[in-house]
């Protein structure tokens, strides 16, 4: 699982 920053919110790749 990788962490991605979206609109200042840290989301986990599989959740995105």
PDB file of C-alpha atoms in Angstrom:
ATOM      1  CA  UNK A   1       0.000   0.000   0.000  1.00  0.00           C
ATOM      2  CA  UNK A   2       1.315   3.416  -0.912  1.00  0.00           C
ATOM      3  CA  UNK A   3       0.511   6.835   0.529  1.00  0.00           C
ATOM      4  CA  UNK A   4      -0.685   9.589  -1.784  1.00  0.00           C
ATOM      5  CA  UNK A   5      -1.377  13.195  -0.832  1.00  0.00           C
ATOM      6  CA  UNK A   6      -4.651  14.453  -2.242  1.00  0.00           C
ATOM      7  CA  UNK A   7      -5.887  17.960  -1.465  1.00  0.00           C
ATOM      8  CA  UNK A   8      -3.805  17.995   1.714  1.00  0.00           C
ATOM      9  CA  UNK A   9      -5.304  14.697   2.856  1.00  0.00           C
ATOM     10  CA  UNK A  10      -3.144  11.587   3.085  1.00  0.00           C
ATOM     11  CA  UNK A  11      -4.929   8.689   1.433  1.00  0.00           C
ATOM     12  CA  UNK A  12      -3.808   5.095   1.048  1.00  0.00           C
ATOM     13  CA  UNK A  13      -3.494   4.062  -2.570  1.00  0.00           C
ATOM     14  CA  UNK A  14      -5.941   1.164  -2.443  1.00  0.00           C
ATOM     15  CA  UNK A  15      -8.509   3.393  -0.730  1.00  0.00           C
ATOM     16  CA  UNK A  16      -8.205   5.877  -3.563  1.00  0.00           C
TER      17      UNK A  16
END
